[in-house]
PDB file of C-alpha atoms in Angstrom:
ATOM      1  CA  MET S  27      94.437 -11.389  29.265  1.00  0.00           C
ATOM      2  CA  GLN S  28      91.502  -9.961  27.446  1.00  0.00           C
ATOM      3  CA  THR S  29      88.419 -11.940  26.663  1.00  0.00           C
ATOM      4  CA  SER S  30      85.459 -11.032  24.464  1.00  0.00           C
ATOM      5  CA  ASP S  31      81.981 -12.419  24.600  1.00  0.00           C
ATOM      6  CA  LYS S  32      80.328 -13.027  21.219  1.00  0.00           C
ATOM      7  CA  LYS S  33      76.600 -13.395  21.099  1.00  0.00           C
ATOM      8  CA  ILE S  34      75.300 -15.818  18.507  1.00  0.00           C
ATOM      9  CA  SER S  35      71.797 -14.984  17.256  1.00  0.00           C
ATOM     10  CA  LYS S  36      69.490 -17.829  16.415  1.00  0.00           C
ATOM     11  CA  PHE S  37      66.591 -17.305  14.005  1.00  0.00           C
ATOM     12  CA  ASP S  38      63.769 -19.818  13.622  1.00  0.00           C
ATOM     13  CA  GLY S  39      62.954 -20.846   9.977  1.00  0.00           C
ATOM     14  CA  PHE S  40      60.732 -23.323   8.083  1.00  0.00           C
ATOM     15  CA  THR S  41      61.659 -26.915   7.922  1.00  0.00           C
ATOM     16  CA  ILE S  42      61.044 -28.741   4.642  1.00  0.00           C
ATOM     17  CA  PRO S  43      57.932 -30.598   5.926  1.00  0.00           C
ATOM     18  CA  GLU S  44      56.490 -27.316   7.200  1.00  0.00           C
ATOM     19  CA  LEU S  45      57.154 -25.678   3.839  1.00  0.00           C
ATOM     20  CA  ILE S  46      55.418 -28.511   1.989  1.00  0.00           C
ATOM     21  CA  VAL S  47      52.384 -28.310   4.258  1.00  0.00           C
ATOM     22  CA  SER S  48      52.199 -24.536   3.804  1.00  0.00           C
ATOM     23  CA  MET S  49      52.347 -24.900   0.027  1.00  0.00           C
ATOM     24  CA  LEU S  50      49.592 -27.523   0.102  1.00  0.00           C
ATOM     25  CA  VAL S  51      47.365 -25.280   2.203  1.00  0.00           C
ATOM     26  CA  LEU S  52      47.984 -22.317  -0.100  1.00  0.00           C
ATOM     27  CA  THR S  53      47.289 -24.448  -3.183  1.00  0.00           C
ATOM     28  CA  THR S  54      44.051 -25.709  -1.658  1.00  0.00           C
ATOM     29  CA  ILE S  55      42.923 -22.158  -0.925  1.00  0.00           C
ATOM     30  CA  ILE S  56      43.728 -21.046  -4.478  1.00  0.00           C
ATOM     31  CA  ILE S  57      41.878 -24.014  -6.024  1.00  0.00           C
ATOM     32  CA  ALA S  58      38.848 -23.487  -3.768  1.00  0.00           C
ATOM     33  CA  THR S  59      38.755 -19.790  -4.628  1.00  0.00           C
ATOM     34  CA  PHE S  60      39.011 -20.492  -8.359  1.00  0.00           C
ATOM     35  CA  SER S  61      36.324 -23.208  -8.168  1.00  0.00           C
ATOM     36  CA  THR S  62      33.974 -20.885  -6.300  1.00  0.00           C
ATOM     37  CA  TYR S  63      34.569 -18.159  -8.861  1.00  0.00           C
ATOM     38  CA  SER S  64      33.929 -20.593 -11.731  1.00  0.00           C
ATOM     39  CA  ILE S  65      30.679 -21.761 -10.118  1.00  0.00           C
ATOM     40  CA  LEU S  66      29.532 -18.181  -9.653  1.00  0.00           C
ATOM     41  CA  VAL S  67      30.332 -17.358 -13.286  1.00  0.00           C
ATOM     42  CA  ARG S  68      28.457 -20.443 -14.544  1.00  0.00           C
ATOM     43  CA  SER S  69      25.501 -19.714 -12.274  1.00  0.00           C
ATOM     44  CA  ALA S  70      25.324 -16.143 -13.516  1.00  0.00           C
ATOM     45  CA  GLY S  71      25.481 -17.360 -17.124  1.00  0.00           C
ATOM     46  CA  LEU S  72      22.747 -19.934 -16.510  1.00  0.00           C
ATOM     47  CA  ALA S  73      20.570 -17.288 -14.860  1.00  0.00           C
ATOM     48  CA  ARG S  74      21.016 -14.982 -17.867  1.00  0.00           C
ATOM     49  CA  MET S  75      20.209 -17.839 -20.251  1.00  0.00           C
ATOM     50  CA  LYS S  76      17.047 -18.786 -18.323  1.00  0.00           C
ATOM     51  CA  SER S  77      15.970 -15.163 -18.156  1.00  0.00           C
ATOM     52  CA  ALA S  78      16.398 -14.774 -21.920  1.00  0.00           C
ATOM     53  CA  GLY S  79      14.540 -18.049 -22.542  1.00  0.00           C
ATOM     54  CA  LEU S  80      11.668 -17.063 -20.271  1.00  0.00           C
ATOM     55  CA  GLY S  81      11.413 -13.744 -22.091  1.00  0.00           C
ATOM     56  CA  LEU S  82      11.084 -15.547 -25.435  1.00  0.00           C
ATOM     57  CA  ALA S  83       8.515 -18.006 -24.055  1.00  0.00           C
ATOM     58  CA  THR S  84       6.419 -15.185 -22.613  1.00  0.00           C
ATOM     59  CA  GLU S  85       6.701 -13.200 -25.845  1.00  0.00           C
ATOM     60  CA  GLN S  86       5.514 -16.189 -27.907  1.00  0.00           C
ATOM     61  CA  LEU S  87       2.641 -16.897 -25.518  1.00  0.00           C
ATOM     62  CA  GLU S  88       1.442 -13.290 -25.627  1.00  0.00           C
ATOM     63  CA  TYR S  89       1.644 -13.341 -29.426  1.00  0.00           C
ATOM     64  CA  LEU S  90      -0.510 -16.478 -29.573  1.00  0.00           C
ATOM     65  CA  LYS S  91      -3.039 -15.034 -27.127  1.00  0.00           C
ATOM     66  CA  GLY S  92      -3.460 -12.071 -29.476  1.00  0.00           C
ATOM     67  CA  LEU S  93      -4.375 -14.218 -32.487  1.00  0.00           C
ATOM     68  CA  PRO S  94      -7.955 -15.054 -33.513  1.00  0.00           C
ATOM     69  CA  TYR S  95      -9.134 -18.237 -31.815  1.00  0.00           C
ATOM     70  CA  ASP S  96      -9.521 -20.103 -35.114  1.00  0.00           C
ATOM     71  CA  TYR S  97      -5.903 -19.338 -36.025  1.00  0.00           C
ATOM     72  CA  LEU S  98      -4.579 -21.230 -33.004  1.00  0.00           C
ATOM     73  CA  ALA S  99      -3.647 -24.335 -34.970  1.00  0.00           C
ATOM     74  CA  LEU S 100      -0.262 -25.848 -35.769  1.00  0.00           C
ATOM     75  CA  GLN S 101       1.107 -27.243 -38.991  1.00  0.00           C
ATOM     76  CA  GLY S 102       0.464 -30.991 -38.842  1.00  0.00           C
ATOM     77  CA  GLY S 103      -1.172 -30.590 -35.443  1.00  0.00           C
ATOM     78  CA  ALA S 104      -4.365 -32.089 -34.046  1.00  0.00           C
ATOM     79  CA  ILE S 105      -6.548 -29.026 -34.666  1.00  0.00           C
ATOM     80  CA  ASN S 106      -8.208 -28.685 -38.051  1.00  0.00           C
ATOM     81  CA  SER S 107      -8.282 -25.158 -39.440  1.00  0.00           C
ATOM     82  CA  SER S 108      -8.952 -23.653 -42.849  1.00  0.00           C
ATOM     83  CA  GLY S 109      -6.867 -20.605 -41.959  1.00  0.00           C
ATOM     84  CA  PRO S 110      -3.079 -20.219 -41.825  1.00  0.00           C
ATOM     85  CA  LYS S 111      -1.350 -22.629 -39.478  1.00  0.00           C
ATOM     86  CA  LEU S 112       1.527 -21.841 -37.165  1.00  0.00           C
ATOM     87  CA  PRO S 113       4.941 -23.542 -37.205  1.00  0.00           C
ATOM     88  CA  VAL S 114       5.523 -26.072 -34.448  1.00  0.00           C
ATOM     89  CA  SER S 115       8.988 -24.712 -33.695  1.00  0.00           C
ATOM     90  CA  PHE S 116      11.431 -22.017 -34.739  1.00  0.00           C
ATOM     91  CA  GLU S 117      14.855 -20.718 -33.741  1.00  0.00           C
ATOM     92  CA  LYS S 118      15.545 -17.310 -32.275  1.00  0.00           C
ATOM     93  CA  THR S 119      18.723 -15.660 -31.005  1.00  0.00           C
ATOM     94  CA  SER S 120      18.841 -13.566 -27.859  1.00  0.00           C
ATOM     95  CA  GLY S 121      22.237 -12.156 -26.912  1.00  0.00           C
ATOM     96  CA  PRO S 122      24.870 -14.905 -27.138  1.00  0.00           C
ATOM     97  CA  TYR S 123      22.274 -17.698 -27.028  1.00  0.00           C
ATOM     98  CA  THR S 124      20.280 -19.439 -29.748  1.00  0.00           C
ATOM     99  CA  PHE S 125      17.001 -20.966 -28.617  1.00  0.00           C
ATOM    100  CA  VAL S 126      14.478 -23.371 -30.114  1.00  0.00           C
ATOM    101  CA  VAL S 127      10.917 -22.272 -29.312  1.00  0.00           C
ATOM    102  CA  THR S 128       8.375 -25.113 -29.539  1.00  0.00           C
ATOM    103  CA  THR S 129       4.604 -24.673 -29.332  1.00  0.00           C
ATOM    104  CA  SER S 130       1.899 -27.217 -28.551  1.00  0.00           C
ATOM    105  CA  ILE S 131      -1.815 -26.460 -28.986  1.00  0.00           C
ATOM    106  CA  ARG S 132      -4.596 -28.951 -28.301  1.00  0.00           C
ATOM    107  CA  TYR S 133      -8.259 -29.024 -27.409  1.00  0.00           C
ATOM    108  CA  VAL S 134      -9.423 -29.694 -23.858  1.00  0.00           C
ATOM    109  CA  ASP S 135     -12.601 -31.574 -22.978  1.00  0.00           C
ATOM    110  CA  ASP S 136     -13.737 -30.064 -19.672  1.00  0.00           C
ATOM    111  CA  ALA S 137     -16.244 -31.721 -17.364  1.00  0.00           C
ATOM    112  CA  PHE S 138     -18.192 -28.499 -16.719  1.00  0.00           C
ATOM    113  CA  ASP S 139     -20.605 -29.298 -19.582  1.00  0.00           C
ATOM    114  CA  GLY S 140     -20.147 -33.041 -19.654  1.00  0.00           C
ATOM    115  CA  CYS S 141     -17.524 -35.051 -21.494  1.00  0.00           C
ATOM    116  CA  LEU S 142     -17.247 -37.334 -24.460  1.00  0.00           C
ATOM    117  CA  ASN S 143     -18.211 -40.934 -23.730  1.00  0.00           C
ATOM    118  CA  TYR S 144     -14.673 -42.157 -23.012  1.00  0.00           C
ATOM    119  CA  PRO S 145     -13.869 -45.757 -22.072  1.00  0.00           C
ATOM    120  CA  VAL S 146     -13.214 -46.176 -18.348  1.00  0.00           C
ATOM    121  CA  SER S 147      -9.474 -46.558 -18.950  1.00  0.00           C
ATOM    122  CA  GLN S 148      -9.421 -43.146 -20.693  1.00  0.00           C
ATOM    123  CA  SER S 149     -11.706 -41.277 -18.278  1.00  0.00           C
ATOM    124  CA  TYR S 150      -8.737 -39.089 -17.273  1.00  0.00           C
ATOM    125  CA  LEU S 151      -9.186 -37.302 -20.616  1.00  0.00           C
ATOM    126  CA  CYS S 152     -12.221 -35.621 -19.070  1.00  0.00           C
ATOM    127  CA  VAL S 153     -10.428 -32.668 -17.451  1.00  0.00           C
ATOM    128  CA  ASN S 154     -11.721 -31.648 -14.012  1.00  0.00           C
ATOM    129  CA  GLY S 155     -13.863 -34.767 -14.104  1.00  0.00           C
ATOM    130  CA  PRO S 156     -15.717 -36.827 -13.564  1.00  0.00           C
ATOM    131  CA  ALA S 157     -18.624 -34.894 -15.014  1.00  0.00           C
ATOM    132  CA  ASP S 158     -21.812 -34.576 -12.987  1.00  0.00           C
ATOM    133  CA  THR S 159     -24.069 -37.563 -13.502  1.00  0.00           C
ATOM    134  CA  GLY S 160     -26.939 -35.313 -14.607  1.00  0.00           C
ATOM    135  CA  LEU S 161     -25.035 -33.925 -17.583  1.00  0.00           C
ATOM    136  CA  PRO S 162     -25.480 -35.476 -21.036  1.00  0.00           C
ATOM    137  CA  VAL S 163     -22.617 -36.845 -23.104  1.00  0.00           C
ATOM    138  CA  ASP S 164     -20.784 -33.891 -24.653  1.00  0.00           C
ATOM    139  CA  SER S 165     -21.050 -34.297 -28.413  1.00  0.00           C
ATOM    140  CA  ASN S 166     -18.731 -31.322 -28.940  1.00  0.00           C
ATOM    141  CA  PRO S 167     -15.754 -31.902 -26.621  1.00  0.00           C
ATOM    142  CA  ARG S 168     -13.683 -29.013 -28.009  1.00  0.00           C
ATOM    143  CA  ASP S 169     -14.338 -26.764 -25.001  1.00  0.00           C
ATOM    144  CA  TYR S 170     -11.164 -24.644 -25.142  1.00  0.00           C
ATOM    145  CA  LYS S 171      -7.534 -24.825 -26.171  1.00  0.00           C
ATOM    146  CA  LEU S 172      -4.410 -25.468 -24.121  1.00  0.00           C
ATOM    147  CA  ILE S 173      -1.304 -23.636 -25.336  1.00  0.00           C
ATOM    148  CA  ASP S 174       2.078 -24.819 -24.112  1.00  0.00           C
ATOM    149  CA  VAL S 175       5.339 -23.083 -25.073  1.00  0.00           C
ATOM    150  CA  ASN S 176       8.739 -24.435 -24.133  1.00  0.00           C
ATOM    151  CA  VAL S 177      12.164 -22.998 -24.933  1.00  0.00           C
ATOM    152  CA  ASN S 178      15.363 -25.048 -25.251  1.00  0.00           C
ATOM    153  CA  GLU S 179      18.889 -23.716 -25.569  1.00  0.00           C
ATOM    154  CA  LYS S 180      19.955 -25.092 -28.955  1.00  0.00           C
ATOM    155  CA  LYS S 181      23.551 -26.105 -28.216  1.00  0.00           C
ATOM    156  CA  SER S 182      22.821 -28.073 -25.032  1.00  0.00           C
ATOM    157  CA  ASN S 183      19.170 -28.898 -25.844  1.00  0.00           C
ATOM    158  CA  LYS S 184      18.433 -27.925 -22.249  1.00  0.00           C
ATOM    159  CA  GLU S 185      14.945 -26.683 -21.452  1.00  0.00           C
ATOM    160  CA  VAL S 186      15.221 -23.239 -19.895  1.00  0.00           C
ATOM    161  CA  ALA S 187      11.579 -22.101 -19.837  1.00  0.00           C
ATOM    162  CA  ARG S 188       8.032 -23.437 -20.138  1.00  0.00           C
ATOM    163  CA  VAL S 189       4.777 -21.476 -19.965  1.00  0.00           C
ATOM    164  CA  SER S 190       1.184 -22.431 -20.702  1.00  0.00           C
ATOM    165  CA  THR S 191      -2.314 -20.994 -20.714  1.00  0.00           C
ATOM    166  CA  HIS S 192      -5.903 -21.844 -21.603  1.00  0.00           C
ATOM    167  CA  VAL S 193      -7.640 -19.902 -24.364  1.00  0.00           C
ATOM    168  CA  ALA S 194     -11.391 -19.966 -24.984  1.00  0.00           C
ATOM    169  CA  ALA S 195     -13.432 -18.606 -27.866  1.00  0.00           C
ATOM    170  CA  ARG S 196     -15.235 -15.291 -27.374  1.00  0.00           C
ATOM    171  CA  VAL S 197     -18.585 -16.994 -28.003  1.00  0.00           C
ATOM    172  CA  ALA S 198     -20.047 -20.148 -26.542  1.00  0.00           C
ATOM    173  CA  GLU S 199     -19.065 -23.350 -28.302  1.00  0.00           C
ATOM    174  CA  THR S 200     -21.224 -24.100 -31.309  1.00  0.00           C
ATOM    175  CA  ALA S 201     -22.075 -27.375 -32.934  1.00  0.00           C
ATOM    176  CA  GLY S 202     -19.659 -28.473 -35.628  1.00  0.00           C
ATOM    177  CA  ASN S 203     -19.528 -31.222 -38.222  1.00  0.00           C
ATOM    178  CA  THR S 204     -16.283 -32.753 -36.966  1.00  0.00           C
ATOM    179  CA  GLY S 205     -15.898 -35.782 -34.748  1.00  0.00           C
ATOM    180  CA  ALA S 206     -13.423 -37.375 -32.372  1.00  0.00           C
ATOM    181  CA  LEU S 207     -11.014 -40.226 -32.982  1.00  0.00           C
ATOM    182  CA  LEU S 208      -9.349 -42.026 -30.084  1.00  0.00           C
ATOM    183  CA  VAL S 209      -6.296 -44.152 -30.866  1.00  0.00           C
ATOM    184  CA  ASN S 210      -4.848 -46.565 -28.310  1.00  0.00           C
ATOM    185  CA  ILE S 211      -1.241 -47.631 -28.953  1.00  0.00           C
ATOM    186  CA  ILE S 212      -0.214 -50.913 -27.294  1.00  0.00           C
ATOM    187  CA  THR S 213       2.525 -53.512 -27.673  1.00  0.00           C
ATOM    188  CA  SER S 214       1.901 -57.095 -28.760  1.00  0.00           C
ATOM    189  CA  SER S 215       1.587 -57.990 -25.072  1.00  0.00           C
ATOM    190  CA  GLY S 216      -1.006 -55.279 -24.446  1.00  0.00           C
ATOM    191  CA  GLU S 217       1.276 -52.742 -22.714  1.00  0.00           C
ATOM    192  CA  PRO S 218       0.599 -49.061 -23.503  1.00  0.00           C
ATOM    193  CA  VAL S 219       3.197 -47.275 -25.639  1.00  0.00           C
ATOM    194  CA  ALA S 220       3.845 -43.734 -24.434  1.00  0.00           C
ATOM    195  CA  GLY S 221       5.569 -41.129 -26.584  1.00  0.00           C
ATOM    196  CA  ALA S 222       4.594 -42.627 -29.943  1.00  0.00           C
ATOM    197  CA  ALA S 223       4.005 -40.245 -32.855  1.00  0.00           C
ATOM    198  CA  VAL S 224       0.435 -40.953 -33.970  1.00  0.00           C
ATOM    199  CA  THR S 225      -0.625 -39.531 -37.335  1.00  0.00           C
ATOM    200  CA  ILE S 226      -3.968 -39.500 -39.120  1.00  0.00           C
ATOM    201  CA  THR S 227      -4.111 -38.570 -42.804  1.00  0.00           C
ATOM    202  CA  ASN S 228      -6.825 -38.276 -45.424  1.00  0.00           C
ATOM    203  CA  SER S 229      -5.836 -37.232 -48.930  1.00  0.00           C
ATOM    204  CA  THR S 230      -9.415 -37.220 -50.268  1.00  0.00           C
ATOM    205  CA  LEU S 231     -10.534 -34.270 -48.146  1.00  0.00           C
ATOM    206  CA  ILE S 232     -10.303 -30.712 -49.457  1.00  0.00           C
ATOM    207  CA  PRO S 233      -7.978 -29.502 -48.134  1.00  0.00           C
ATOM    208  CA  SER S 234      -6.203 -32.775 -47.377  1.00  0.00           C
ATOM    209  CA  LEU S 235      -5.714 -33.560 -43.707  1.00  0.00           C
ATOM    210  CA  SER S 236      -2.648 -34.618 -41.745  1.00  0.00           C
ATOM    211  CA  GLN S 237      -2.595 -34.414 -37.948  1.00  0.00           C
ATOM    212  CA  THR S 238       0.079 -35.729 -35.594  1.00  0.00           C
ATOM    213  CA  ILE S 239       0.113 -35.886 -31.803  1.00  0.00           C
ATOM    214  CA  THR S 240       2.102 -37.867 -29.244  1.00  0.00           C
ATOM    215  CA  SER S 241       0.521 -40.670 -27.239  1.00  0.00           C
ATOM    216  CA  ASP S 242       0.302 -40.026 -23.501  1.00  0.00           C
ATOM    217  CA  THR S 243       1.552 -42.228 -20.654  1.00  0.00           C
ATOM    218  CA  ASN S 244      -1.439 -44.513 -21.210  1.00  0.00           C
ATOM    219  CA  GLY S 245      -0.648 -44.935 -24.901  1.00  0.00           C
ATOM    220  CA  VAL S 246      -3.650 -42.837 -25.932  1.00  0.00           C
ATOM    221  CA  ALA S 247      -3.813 -40.203 -28.659  1.00  0.00           C
ATOM    222  CA  ILE S 248      -7.134 -38.435 -29.102  1.00  0.00           C
ATOM    223  CA  PHE S 249      -8.028 -36.281 -32.088  1.00  0.00           C
ATOM    224  CA  LEU S 250     -10.995 -34.037 -31.301  1.00  0.00           C
ATOM    225  CA  ASP S 251     -11.332 -32.198 -34.615  1.00  0.00           C
ATOM    226  CA  VAL S 252     -11.715 -34.828 -37.333  1.00  0.00           C
ATOM    227  CA  PRO S 253     -13.846 -33.956 -40.414  1.00  0.00           C
ATOM    228  CA  PRO S 254     -16.315 -36.651 -41.521  1.00  0.00           C
ATOM    229  CA  ASP S 255     -15.459 -38.961 -44.409  1.00  0.00           C
ATOM    230  CA  SER S 256     -17.929 -41.405 -45.925  1.00  0.00           C
ATOM    231  CA  GLY S 257     -15.278 -43.032 -48.102  1.00  0.00           C
ATOM    232  CA  LYS S 258     -13.340 -44.587 -45.211  1.00  0.00           C
ATOM    233  CA  ASP S 259     -10.134 -42.973 -46.432  1.00  0.00           C
ATOM    234  CA  TYR S 260      -8.541 -42.133 -43.085  1.00  0.00           C
ATOM    235  CA  VAL S 261      -5.147 -43.708 -42.468  1.00  0.00           C
ATOM    236  CA  VAL S 262      -3.770 -43.977 -38.931  1.00  0.00           C
ATOM    237  CA  SER S 263      -0.080 -44.669 -38.355  1.00  0.00           C
ATOM    238  CA  ALA S 264       2.113 -44.886 -35.267  1.00  0.00           C
ATOM    239  CA  THR S 265       5.889 -44.761 -34.976  1.00  0.00           C
ATOM    240  CA  LYS S 266       8.387 -44.780 -32.132  1.00  0.00           C
ATOM    241  CA  ALA S 267      12.106 -45.469 -31.952  1.00  0.00           C
ATOM    242  CA  GLY S 268      12.759 -49.055 -30.884  1.00  0.00           C
ATOM    243  CA  HIS S 269       9.348 -50.251 -32.087  1.00  0.00           C
ATOM    244  CA  SER S 270       8.047 -51.403 -35.446  1.00  0.00           C
ATOM    245  CA  SER S 271       5.772 -48.975 -37.282  1.00  0.00           C
ATOM    246  CA  LEU S 272       2.147 -49.790 -38.114  1.00  0.00           C
ATOM    247  CA  SER S 273      -0.568 -48.133 -40.154  1.00  0.00           C
ATOM    248  CA  THR S 274      -4.193 -48.977 -40.820  1.00  0.00           C
ATOM    249  CA  ILE S 275      -5.180 -50.782 -43.995  1.00  0.00           C
ATOM    250  CA  SER S 276      -8.292 -51.245 -46.085  1.00  0.00           C
ATOM    251  CA  ALA S 277     -10.961 -53.617 -44.855  1.00  0.00           C
ATOM    252  CA  SER S 278      -9.849 -56.300 -47.331  1.00  0.00           C
ATOM    253  CA  GLY S 279      -6.159 -56.082 -46.484  1.00  0.00           C
ATOM    254  CA  SER S 280      -4.008 -57.992 -44.016  1.00  0.00           C
ATOM    255  CA  LEU S 281      -2.107 -56.527 -41.083  1.00  0.00           C
ATOM    256  CA  VAL S 282       1.644 -56.677 -41.626  1.00  0.00           C
ATOM    257  CA  PRO S 283       4.050 -54.741 -39.339  1.00  0.00           C
TER     258      PRO S 283
END
């Protein structure tokens, strides 16, 4: 009798649970890799956008620094000027991005030569103050100008760059015939209103005057370059979303919101 031995080979394979786990692990790795790649792409795009925005902000600041001191005034801004006035904002495209470049220019009252006689609650308007007690009240508080340029990406309205600088006149400040007007915006309960658009206008002046600035966190808006007017024709108005608007009236009128 002949017999034959047959060897049966046994190969290990994946069970269904093991296969499912392996697929889940592989899927997780793929998703993590894709997410990391997406984050890197977005970060690179944001860096390029910020770099382009900073370039525009720096370019605008250097342009303003090259202008004559008297020309550093904005359309509808708080600095009175007989020369051409600059636009508050404009759009500019750089690569695939469109930006909105906004400029702010205002006077600074520095404590080095004394400050205007501010109320105690507004003493913070005296920059680098308080002024030395031996200094007289500064009758010409327009010591120098503060230029602030910020750049927003138009589509997202996201601020991508902000630069600022101080600019002084080439000669020492000289006496002028303009004055200062301090406006305090409060609610009916006496709380300060920050972020209100405060405007002063006078249509009897030549040229006519219209200046607008935003009230600070204390509800204060100060205009440091206001021409004199003996006819009492200045009108002050304040507006803010969510609040009623008010404007000054003649001495014989009645106050109606």
